[in-house]
XYZ file of C-alpha atoms in Angstrom:
704
model
C 0.000 0.000 0.000
C 2.843 2.404 0.764
C 4.291 2.480 -2.780
C 0.823 2.853 -4.268
C -0.063 5.662 -1.904
C 3.246 7.376 -2.650
C 2.676 7.185 -6.376
C -0.853 8.513 -5.995
C 0.395 11.429 -3.931
C 3.133 12.085 -6.464
C 0.589 12.093 -9.289
C -1.596 14.603 -7.462
C 1.439 16.756 -6.777
C 2.633 16.749 -10.368
C -0.842 17.528 -11.700
C -1.141 20.437 -9.257
C 2.292 21.690 -10.275
C 1.369 21.507 -13.962
C -1.814 23.478 -13.294
C 0.143 26.162 -11.462
C 2.679 26.380 -14.289
C -0.129 26.907 -16.801
C -1.920 29.555 -14.722
C -0.065 32.335 -16.518
C -1.116 30.850 -19.847
C -4.725 30.609 -18.724
C -4.741 34.202 -17.519
C -3.757 35.342 -21.011
C -6.406 33.261 -22.753
C -8.541 35.189 -25.185
C -11.911 34.069 -26.541
C -13.290 35.946 -29.561
C -16.678 37.440 -28.790
C -16.225 37.252 -25.005
C -13.024 39.041 -23.978
C -14.324 42.454 -24.992
C -12.550 45.640 -23.948
C -14.553 48.819 -24.543
C -13.326 52.415 -24.350
C -15.226 55.611 -23.641
C -14.628 58.754 -25.639
C -11.197 60.313 -24.917
C -10.197 57.284 -22.876
C -6.505 56.503 -23.263
C -5.562 53.380 -25.252
C -2.061 51.950 -24.733
C 0.011 51.251 -27.844
C 2.526 48.448 -27.346
C 5.609 47.783 -29.440
C 6.833 44.236 -29.917
C 9.583 43.220 -32.341
C 10.930 43.409 -35.883
C 11.153 40.350 -38.134
C 11.881 39.515 -41.760
C 11.133 36.837 -44.333
C 14.789 36.960 -45.383
C 16.315 35.971 -42.060
C 15.570 33.820 -39.047
C 16.695 36.471 -36.546
C 14.184 38.735 -34.796
C 14.900 41.723 -32.573
C 12.999 43.578 -29.893
C 11.835 46.947 -31.220
C 13.392 48.995 -28.433
C 16.701 47.143 -28.859
C 17.189 48.932 -32.177
C 19.550 51.880 -31.671
C 17.992 54.048 -34.395
C 14.390 54.183 -33.034
C 13.025 56.472 -30.345
C 13.860 55.034 -26.914
C 11.151 54.993 -24.207
C 11.043 57.991 -21.891
C 9.668 56.169 -18.852
C 6.665 58.480 -18.520
C 3.381 57.286 -17.067
C 1.104 55.821 -19.724
C -2.623 54.944 -19.844
C -3.519 51.935 -17.744
C -3.002 50.881 -14.173
C 0.636 51.452 -13.302
C 1.921 51.455 -16.893
C 5.055 53.376 -17.875
C 6.680 53.689 -21.269
C 9.431 51.127 -21.641
C 7.710 48.809 -19.185
C 7.721 45.173 -20.301
C 4.388 43.372 -20.433
C 4.301 39.921 -18.764
C 4.418 37.176 -21.397
C 3.351 33.569 -21.417
C 5.798 30.796 -22.269
C 4.717 30.618 -25.905
C 5.231 34.348 -26.451
C 8.750 34.169 -25.037
C 9.694 31.201 -27.204
C 8.376 32.850 -30.382
C 10.545 35.917 -29.741
C 7.930 38.398 -28.503
C 9.187 41.278 -26.349
C 6.133 43.506 -25.737
C 6.765 46.928 -24.236
C 4.656 50.043 -23.557
C 5.350 52.910 -25.987
C 5.227 56.729 -25.748
C 2.637 57.142 -28.514
C -0.565 58.848 -27.307
C -3.882 57.287 -28.322
C -7.294 58.324 -27.031
C -10.609 56.990 -28.302
C -12.096 59.162 -31.096
C -9.424 61.839 -30.650
C -7.627 62.543 -33.931
C -4.079 63.844 -33.932
C -2.860 65.349 -37.205
C 0.754 65.164 -36.167
C 2.956 64.842 -33.106
C 6.715 64.676 -32.824
C 7.956 61.562 -31.063
C 11.674 62.312 -30.844
C 14.792 63.261 -32.777
C 17.096 60.302 -32.411
C 20.804 60.753 -32.943
C 22.626 57.728 -34.338
C 26.230 57.052 -35.216
C 27.536 55.841 -38.542
C 27.844 52.291 -37.189
C 24.164 52.342 -36.203
C 23.257 53.731 -39.620
C 25.000 50.719 -41.163
C 22.855 48.400 -39.091
C 19.703 50.291 -40.078
C 20.721 50.046 -43.741
C 21.258 46.298 -43.446
C 17.895 45.764 -41.745
C 16.125 47.807 -44.418
C 17.906 45.748 -47.055
C 16.727 42.526 -45.340
C 13.111 43.721 -45.464
C 12.380 43.864 -41.738
C 8.800 44.478 -40.609
C 7.671 46.133 -37.370
C 4.939 44.805 -35.089
C 2.927 47.162 -32.900
C -0.116 46.147 -30.874
C -3.329 47.977 -29.950
C -6.078 46.161 -28.027
C -4.430 42.814 -28.862
C -4.510 43.575 -32.601
C -1.192 43.747 -34.485
C -0.659 46.843 -36.578
C -1.428 45.875 -40.160
C -0.640 46.906 -43.705
C -3.835 47.088 -45.743
C -4.159 45.387 -49.139
C -6.906 44.612 -51.639
C -7.612 41.220 -53.203
C -6.777 40.585 -56.863
C -10.369 41.183 -57.976
C -10.534 44.449 -55.957
C -13.595 43.256 -54.042
C -12.233 42.704 -50.561
C -9.692 44.261 -48.251
C -7.341 42.175 -46.181
C -4.555 42.741 -43.671
C -0.952 41.603 -43.422
C 0.356 42.044 -39.903
C 3.314 44.391 -39.568
C 4.608 47.354 -41.577
C 7.924 48.047 -43.256
C 10.854 49.466 -41.367
C 11.999 51.057 -44.627
C 12.548 50.316 -48.284
C 15.166 50.553 -51.013
C 15.209 52.619 -54.165
C 17.463 52.332 -57.206
C 18.279 55.708 -58.702
C 20.825 55.976 -61.493
C 22.244 52.528 -60.737
C 22.710 53.451 -57.083
C 20.756 51.796 -54.277
C 19.326 54.079 -51.620
C 18.067 52.804 -48.286
C 15.130 54.817 -47.061
C 13.868 54.779 -43.492
C 10.179 55.182 -42.642
C 10.160 57.804 -39.914
C 6.528 58.943 -39.988
C 3.683 56.602 -39.069
C 0.034 57.322 -39.710
C -2.035 55.233 -37.300
C -5.642 54.486 -38.244
C -7.845 52.987 -35.534
C -11.176 51.578 -36.744
C -13.885 51.356 -34.095
C -17.588 50.755 -33.635
C -20.138 50.839 -30.832
C -19.578 48.146 -28.250
C -22.180 45.360 -28.109
C -24.445 44.936 -25.086
C -24.555 47.178 -22.032
C -21.165 48.734 -22.748
C -22.503 50.108 -26.036
C -25.525 51.619 -24.313
C -23.159 53.485 -22.011
C -21.232 54.984 -24.899
C -18.486 52.370 -25.046
C -16.539 51.800 -28.254
C -14.498 48.770 -29.322
C -11.472 48.595 -31.609
C -12.090 46.515 -34.753
C -9.073 47.482 -36.858
C -5.528 48.795 -36.490
C -3.760 50.031 -39.638
C -0.360 51.690 -39.968
C 0.723 53.710 -43.023
C 4.387 54.680 -43.250
C 6.267 57.501 -44.938
C 9.863 58.486 -45.277
C 10.133 62.221 -44.576
C 13.386 64.086 -45.123
C 15.323 65.553 -42.232
C 15.448 69.055 -43.717
C 11.794 69.410 -44.585
C 10.146 72.571 -43.211
C 8.622 71.831 -39.823
C 6.450 73.533 -37.232
C 7.664 74.557 -33.830
C 6.516 71.191 -32.472
C 8.731 69.346 -34.955
C 6.019 68.171 -37.373
C 6.238 68.742 -41.125
C 3.844 71.489 -42.107
C 2.569 69.682 -45.200
C 1.127 66.833 -43.128
C -1.866 69.098 -42.520
C -3.022 68.449 -46.098
C -3.647 64.716 -45.701
C -6.914 63.777 -47.492
C -9.691 61.419 -46.382
C -7.761 58.357 -47.539
C -5.061 59.150 -45.002
C -2.394 59.389 -47.655
C 0.419 61.819 -46.979
C 1.416 64.233 -49.718
C 4.976 63.942 -51.036
C 7.273 66.612 -49.597
C 10.461 67.615 -51.362
C 13.545 68.338 -49.314
C 17.277 68.340 -49.482
C 19.060 65.223 -48.471
C 22.027 65.111 -46.224
C 24.145 65.207 -49.406
C 22.515 68.516 -50.419
C 20.621 66.942 -53.331
C 16.877 66.907 -53.974
C 15.302 63.894 -52.285
C 11.753 63.583 -50.868
C 12.898 61.012 -48.331
C 15.201 60.515 -45.410
C 18.113 58.685 -47.014
C 20.493 56.362 -45.217
C 23.911 56.556 -46.806
C 25.217 53.635 -48.839
C 27.774 51.614 -46.936
C 30.798 52.912 -48.824
C 29.946 56.516 -47.843
C 29.231 55.984 -44.161
C 31.523 57.689 -41.693
C 31.275 55.634 -38.499
C 32.198 58.689 -36.401
C 29.512 60.877 -37.967
C 26.208 61.576 -36.217
C 22.859 61.521 -38.010
C 19.671 62.933 -36.476
C 16.463 61.096 -37.388
C 13.186 62.933 -36.615
C 10.239 60.653 -35.821
C 6.622 61.813 -36.041
C 3.220 60.176 -36.031
C -0.427 60.904 -36.806
C -3.558 59.280 -35.387
C -7.010 58.990 -36.969
C -10.088 57.232 -35.612
C -12.656 56.065 -38.118
C -15.939 54.365 -37.359
C -16.454 51.113 -39.272
C -19.768 49.335 -38.766
C -18.996 46.665 -41.378
C -16.703 44.750 -39.008
C -18.106 42.855 -36.029
C -15.845 42.805 -32.988
C -15.975 39.010 -32.759
C -14.824 38.733 -36.386
C -12.227 41.489 -36.475
C -9.439 38.953 -37.086
C -11.064 37.756 -40.306
C -9.292 40.452 -42.317
C -5.976 38.777 -41.514
C -7.230 35.514 -43.086
C -8.916 36.752 -46.289
C -5.815 36.088 -48.385
C -5.691 32.494 -47.105
C -9.330 31.920 -47.968
C -8.530 32.666 -51.627
C -6.385 29.519 -51.655
C -9.233 27.275 -50.487
C -9.513 25.721 -53.957
C -5.921 24.565 -53.704
C -6.635 23.158 -50.239
C -9.540 21.166 -51.656
C -7.252 19.979 -54.441
C -4.817 18.775 -51.797
C -7.583 16.901 -49.994
C -8.849 15.294 -53.216
C -5.289 14.269 -54.084
C -4.845 12.755 -50.631
C -8.193 10.944 -50.767
C -7.374 9.380 -54.141
C -4.040 8.046 -52.879
C -5.570 6.855 -49.619
C -8.487 5.227 -51.476
C -6.171 3.255 -53.737
C -4.149 2.081 -50.754
C -7.303 1.102 -48.896
C -8.485 -0.982 -51.853
C -5.129 -2.767 -52.032
C -5.087 -3.483 -48.306
C -8.668 -4.750 -48.368
C -7.796 -7.001 -51.287
C -4.856 -8.387 -49.319
C -6.982 -8.937 -46.227
C -10.140 -10.229 -47.957
C -8.709 -12.355 -50.739
C -5.083 -13.276 -50.267
C -4.788 -13.767 -46.531
C -8.295 -15.027 -45.845
C -8.154 -17.511 -48.738
C -4.730 -18.700 -47.567
C -5.957 -19.259 -44.027
C -9.206 -20.852 -45.179
C -7.412 -23.220 -47.576
C -4.881 -24.212 -44.953
C -7.590 -24.875 -42.373
C -9.750 -26.829 -44.834
C -6.815 -29.003 -45.863
C -5.901 -29.745 -42.275
C -9.534 -30.511 -41.323
C -10.097 -32.811 -44.320
C -6.899 -34.688 -43.628
C -7.918 -35.210 -40.017
C -11.280 -36.645 -41.071
C -9.583 -39.038 -43.492
C -7.296 -40.341 -40.798
C -10.218 -40.979 -38.449
C -12.176 -42.775 -41.175
C -9.253 -45.069 -42.032
C -8.541 -45.933 -38.414
C -12.226 -46.936 -37.847
C -12.173 -49.434 -40.730
C -9.206 -51.434 -39.386
C -9.909 -54.802 -37.820
C -8.545 -55.627 -34.413
C -6.388 -58.494 -35.720
C -4.445 -56.202 -38.079
C -4.136 -53.312 -35.586
C -0.336 -53.250 -35.470
C 0.034 -53.458 -39.267
C -2.706 -50.929 -39.792
C -1.034 -48.678 -37.269
C 2.179 -48.813 -39.267
C 0.263 -48.142 -42.471
C -1.542 -45.230 -40.825
C 1.764 -43.879 -39.618
C 3.105 -43.862 -43.139
C -0.131 -42.273 -44.363
C 0.144 -39.566 -41.685
C 3.647 -38.644 -42.704
C 2.642 -38.490 -46.352
C -0.438 -36.394 -45.653
C 1.450 -34.002 -43.364
C 4.026 -33.445 -46.062
C 1.235 -32.639 -48.523
C -0.234 -30.084 -46.136
C 3.164 -28.495 -45.439
C 3.809 -28.191 -49.148
C 0.965 -25.648 -49.209
C 2.390 -23.729 -46.238
C 4.629 -21.129 -47.842
C 5.526 -17.478 -47.346
C 4.200 -15.744 -44.269
C 2.498 -18.903 -42.922
C 5.871 -20.522 -42.269
C 6.860 -17.770 -39.780
C 4.286 -18.513 -37.087
C 7.044 -19.682 -34.708
C 9.341 -16.692 -35.379
C 7.180 -13.705 -36.253
C 6.808 -12.589 -32.616
C 10.464 -13.100 -31.735
C 11.620 -10.077 -29.731
C 13.455 -7.465 -31.818
C 17.093 -6.551 -31.505
C 17.609 -3.441 -29.360
C 14.048 -3.628 -28.107
C 15.143 -1.559 -25.089
C 15.549 1.354 -27.542
C 12.463 0.701 -29.679
C 10.120 0.732 -26.656
C 11.083 4.293 -25.529
C 10.791 5.523 -29.121
C 7.284 4.083 -29.382
C 6.371 5.681 -26.063
C 7.690 9.089 -27.129
C 5.899 8.704 -30.456
C 2.595 8.209 -28.647
C 3.375 11.287 -26.575
C 3.929 13.338 -29.718
C 0.860 11.835 -31.402
C -1.375 12.854 -28.497
C 0.117 16.356 -28.513
C -0.226 16.838 -32.280
C -3.792 15.525 -32.498
C -4.878 17.670 -29.553
C -3.305 20.822 -31.015
C -4.869 20.326 -34.449
C -8.305 19.646 -32.961
C -8.144 22.612 -30.569
C -7.074 24.863 -33.438
C -9.698 23.484 -35.831
C -12.538 24.266 -33.393
C -11.133 27.748 -32.711
C -9.927 27.321 -29.138
C -6.382 28.131 -30.221
C -6.386 31.174 -32.476
C -3.975 33.980 -33.393
C -5.656 36.332 -30.936
C -4.304 34.113 -28.162
C -0.730 35.165 -28.809
C 1.716 32.377 -27.986
C -1.155 30.045 -27.120
C -0.233 27.384 -29.679
C 3.306 26.966 -28.338
C 2.187 27.204 -24.701
C -0.449 24.521 -25.172
C 2.006 22.385 -27.144
C 4.452 22.368 -24.244
C 1.708 21.783 -21.674
C 0.172 18.909 -23.642
C 3.588 17.374 -24.298
C 4.417 17.433 -20.600
C 1.032 15.968 -19.633
C 1.340 13.285 -22.329
C 4.281 11.892 -20.402
C 1.646 9.579 -18.909
C 1.010 8.078 -22.358
C 4.719 7.949 -23.097
C 5.465 5.931 -19.965
C 2.446 3.648 -20.371
C 3.023 2.610 -23.981
C 6.773 2.375 -23.525
C 6.305 0.037 -20.549
C 3.760 -2.098 -22.413
C 6.086 -2.476 -25.392
C 9.075 -3.104 -23.122
C 7.179 -5.839 -21.271
C 6.083 -7.386 -24.569
C 9.728 -7.498 -25.652
C 10.544 -9.479 -22.513
C 12.106 -6.603 -20.588
C 12.545 -6.823 -16.823
C 14.135 -3.592 -15.535
C 11.183 -1.270 -16.114
C 12.679 1.572 -14.070
C 15.654 1.762 -16.424
C 13.249 1.831 -19.353
C 11.345 4.645 -17.633
C 14.486 6.761 -17.316
C 15.392 6.193 -20.974
C 11.853 7.106 -22.054
C 11.790 10.293 -19.975
C 15.259 11.453 -21.027
C 15.993 10.214 -24.570
C 13.754 12.266 -26.891
C 13.113 15.313 -24.624
C 16.805 15.410 -23.735
C 17.945 15.373 -27.347
C 15.449 18.102 -28.280
C 16.417 20.292 -25.326
C 20.124 19.786 -25.996
C 19.768 20.794 -29.641
C 17.698 23.878 -28.753
C 20.208 24.866 -26.052
C 23.176 24.675 -28.440
C 21.347 26.677 -31.121
C 20.281 29.172 -28.480
C 23.932 29.936 -27.726
C 24.440 31.087 -31.323
C 21.240 33.164 -31.253
C 22.336 34.745 -27.983
C 25.509 35.857 -29.701
C 23.387 37.694 -32.294
C 21.419 39.545 -29.560
C 18.196 38.344 -31.159
C 14.875 38.346 -29.317
C 14.397 34.704 -30.370
C 17.145 33.774 -27.909
C 15.493 31.995 -24.997
C 16.245 33.801 -21.706
C 18.140 31.857 -19.075
C 15.187 31.975 -16.682
C 12.916 30.456 -19.318
C 15.427 27.654 -19.902
C 15.374 26.922 -16.178
C 11.556 26.878 -16.239
C 11.569 24.412 -19.146
C 14.048 22.151 -17.347
C 11.847 22.374 -14.257
C 8.772 21.286 -16.242
C 10.771 18.454 -17.767
C 12.438 17.106 -14.617
C 9.843 17.898 -11.954
C 6.619 17.353 -13.927
C 7.123 15.191 -16.995
C 9.546 12.669 -15.480
C 7.166 11.819 -12.580
C 4.291 11.490 -15.065
C 6.360 9.124 -17.213
C 7.145 7.124 -14.068
C 3.461 6.861 -13.140
C 2.545 5.769 -16.662
C 5.336 3.171 -16.704
C 4.380 1.840 -13.275
C 0.805 1.313 -14.362
C 1.706 -0.053 -17.801
C 4.280 -2.559 -16.540
C 3.015 -3.675 -13.131
C -0.742 -3.226 -13.373
C -1.372 -4.179 -17.005
C -0.680 -7.424 -18.803
C 1.738 -7.446 -21.721
C 0.585 -7.900 -25.287
C 0.712 -11.684 -25.420
C 1.417 -13.052 -28.926
C -1.172 -15.450 -30.384
C 1.499 -18.011 -31.355
C 4.402 -19.570 -29.506
C 7.947 -18.648 -30.441
C 10.433 -21.443 -31.066
C 13.737 -21.529 -29.221
C 15.825 -21.741 -32.402
C 15.461 -18.838 -34.868
C 14.534 -19.712 -38.417
C 17.075 -18.887 -41.086
C 16.010 -15.951 -43.230
C 16.422 -16.581 -46.973
C 18.294 -14.183 -49.233
C 16.158 -11.077 -49.798
C 15.673 -9.251 -53.058
C 17.681 -6.037 -53.483
C 14.552 -3.866 -53.503
C 13.201 -5.394 -50.280
C 16.186 -4.643 -48.077
C 15.925 -2.299 -45.107
C 16.230 1.379 -45.922
C 15.616 1.025 -49.659
C 12.093 -0.268 -49.342
C 11.434 2.159 -46.475
C 12.454 5.189 -48.537
C 10.369 4.097 -51.504
C 7.366 3.500 -49.246
C 7.836 6.957 -47.670
C 7.086 8.654 -50.987
C 3.395 7.749 -50.716
C 2.648 9.566 -47.407
C 4.739 12.490 -48.644
C 2.570 12.700 -51.767
C -0.465 12.994 -49.481
C 0.782 16.055 -47.595
C 3.150 17.935 -49.876
C 0.496 20.397 -51.159
C -0.586 21.306 -47.636
C 3.088 21.543 -46.676
C 3.410 24.344 -49.210
C 0.857 26.451 -47.300
C 2.469 25.680 -43.952
C 5.909 26.661 -45.250
C 4.571 29.872 -46.743
C 3.056 30.864 -43.393
C 6.118 29.912 -41.361
C 8.937 31.092 -43.626
C 7.596 33.471 -46.282
C 4.444 35.129 -44.924
C 5.625 35.858 -41.412
C 3.331 38.863 -41.456
C 0.350 36.519 -41.881
C -1.149 33.653 -39.937
C -1.775 30.020 -40.783
C -5.364 29.444 -39.735
C -6.827 26.792 -42.032
C -6.643 24.068 -39.412
C -9.842 22.468 -40.685
C -8.032 21.505 -43.890
C -4.973 20.508 -41.880
C -7.064 18.223 -39.658
C -8.524 16.426 -42.699
C -5.117 16.031 -44.366
C -3.569 14.827 -41.087
C -6.259 12.175 -40.696
C -5.674 10.969 -44.251
C -1.930 10.960 -43.559
C -2.303 8.697 -40.507
C -4.484 6.264 -42.452
C -2.042 6.302 -45.366
C 0.984 5.651 -43.151
C -0.814 2.714 -41.518
C -1.807 1.195 -44.873
C 1.615 1.641 -46.475
C 3.251 -0.009 -43.475
C 0.814 -2.937 -43.545
C 1.471 -3.509 -47.253
C 5.229 -3.335 -46.773
C 5.236 -5.733 -43.820
C 2.991 -8.202 -45.669
C 5.430 -8.297 -48.597
C 8.306 -8.747 -46.164
C 6.582 -11.641 -44.365
C 5.827 -13.293 -47.696
C 9.596 -13.196 -48.296
C 9.965 -15.160 -45.020
C 11.661 -12.264 -43.227
C 10.290 -12.042 -39.699
C 12.380 -9.006 -38.590
C 9.474 -6.618 -39.010
C 9.535 -4.658 -35.730
C 12.125 -2.045 -36.661
C 11.152 -2.210 -40.321
C 7.589 -1.131 -39.535
C 8.895 1.809 -37.508
C 11.261 2.890 -40.301
C 8.622 2.543 -43.019
C 6.152 4.615 -41.005
C 8.669 7.396 -40.387
C 10.471 7.287 -43.740
C 8.405 10.103 -45.241
C 10.281 12.432 -42.856
C 13.349 12.007 -45.105
C 11.384 13.312 -48.080
C 9.961 16.168 -46.016
C 13.503 17.219 -45.064
C 14.603 17.050 -48.704
C 11.557 19.177 -49.532
C 12.724 21.688 -46.892
C 16.146 21.867 -48.544
C 14.561 22.368 -51.986
C 12.261 25.046 -50.581
C 15.215 26.855 -49.003
C 17.280 27.058 -52.178
C 14.425 27.645 -54.647
C 11.666 29.557 -52.844
C 13.308 31.417 -49.990
C 15.688 34.341 -50.008
C 17.186 33.815 -46.573
C 20.591 35.452 -46.253
C 23.298 34.987 -43.675
C 25.153 31.935 -42.430
C 23.446 31.974 -39.018
C 19.975 32.113 -40.554
C 20.809 29.128 -42.765
C 22.055 27.133 -39.786
C 18.873 27.917 -37.859
C 16.659 26.985 -40.803
C 18.207 23.584 -41.411
C 18.603 22.806 -37.701
C 14.993 23.528 -36.818
C 13.794 21.809 -40.003
C 15.801 18.711 -39.086
C 14.354 18.664 -35.572
C 10.824 19.112 -36.888
C 11.324 16.250 -39.367
C 12.676 14.018 -36.590
C 9.585 14.736 -34.503
C 7.361 14.055 -37.505
C 9.238 10.828 -38.287
C 8.965 9.638 -34.691
C 5.219 10.285 -34.721
C 4.508 8.576 -38.046
C 6.934 5.779 -37.219
C 4.894 4.993 -34.120
C 1.707 4.954 -36.193
C 3.325 2.505 -38.602
C 4.589 0.297 -35.791
C 1.181 0.038 -34.097
C -0.601 -0.597 -37.415
C 1.869 -3.364 -38.335
C 1.583 -4.948 -34.893
C -2.214 -5.017 -35.088
C -2.015 -6.484 -38.607
C 0.452 -9.233 -37.646
C -1.553 -10.206 -34.568
C -4.680 -10.351 -36.694
C -3.387 -12.665 -39.411
C -1.536 -14.994 -37.033
C -4.351 -15.040 -34.509
């Protein structure tokens, strides 16, 4: 009773600890249509600055870490105890995705327009100008936040019927004049806040809600004529479309230029000082066409235009899966069932013949008849065995424990842990629980679900380990809890050292690393132990339906195309063909359209379901062919076949990098391939586990 009570207490403690760790995540949860914040007229609205990011690099930076932007003054800002430069508490997912949200000095008040205000005149050195030039060249975008909405650049669809948003706005842009590249910095921001009357009681009391946040940028020269408050005088002539008129001025080289120009690199004097004036305008516009609960839809309009391609991907996947299903059903219904039925009928008929012959013998010729029957039995048995070929001859070897089963069991357990996490995330996203408005929620839930799924990892690992004849279940528990999470954490830690050196916001802070280790060691490891204890000591092993002989059967020479990795790689092409179209959309959202959001999880859920079915069917077909070749070493083969499509996904990543992306810099390339490799390993472990379980169920079925 004492060990059981101790384990029960430990389980309660770990669950409580996990709940406490996720409290910060829960406090930041955001439900569209419910978490409404309304503002009265002239009520202050805080504007938060976050980070800068680019499609051409994997490195992000906190906005206030840039030396050429206006630093915070530390003044009191709207809100309870808010000061400019104050960091906003973040959940774990926000930290890991590189968010660094800080209160800004920009003044916003509901329905109060501001034609122009000077923010600051920032002095920068030539070295800092070089960095600004490089970031403009790399196409960095800026993310600001108002009422949980990211500042957006407004676009119109191809048919000019609908408007849509892309989160973020350009830090600057380049211009080629006379064969010379100029790097222009956007130093004036026109902020457009779209609002409408708040629903319910708040609206009756004059409350307004924010339904849109747009930012329009301009590059205004340093020598343009300005008012006493530092604003360009021509900004007063902005029309209803909020477009700023072009202002001519002299550049710092005393030539006509309507923009603030950053010098080309060969003309930069690192000891020189450049003053950059920053200004901003604010306009509030009522927009009754946007419901507050659907204000994020504008960020997804561009994705909806690709719905036809998504349906094409699903049809492609269904065709492949349907063909595989037909083949598997043919194998199960015709080949295997007819083999088993014929073998059973032959054995039954031969038994009846022997009984009939023995009944016709007379007592006086019993000994002679017995000898004759003995000869007849041997002859008949040989006839029956002549029909037993292929997979039927392996009944005494097919469940022989695999080599290195102590490693396969933890991999299967970790695969089940990842499978539970992935399925839960896709389902939660498909039903709208996880959405872009819950910033960092996807990563936070992924970590929480992965830690909780340690129960499944320990349980399935222990069951497989016991089936393989293992004895030391505690050692298996330690390997399960440490192997995959340890490798992932070690790889992330090493990469994080390089990102730290670049002073990027994507570098994980030391305190966050300690928190992750704490979740791993103090929460997941005990959960894996509880799952292993129950799976090994309280649950019976998966007993094979046939007995295994003491002497292994010799495996005949295999064909060249049916050997190990070759057949696995060929088989992996089929699951890859199921998902490669949807992969294109995922890659575009992750690597190319960082200013957008991937939010077509309904399509992803359908494609993922088809993928799991396809992996299971491909593995069953491959293992059946292998058993027909009298090769009973199918345990590892099923795992490799199931996960082999990860190799093709990684090759697709490499092709996408060299053909589609324009990522520059050695460090960005290292990060891309490192994180792609880790993602493919996780994917391969997940699909490999699906293949292993499908093959095991198939083998038990046909030999049972």
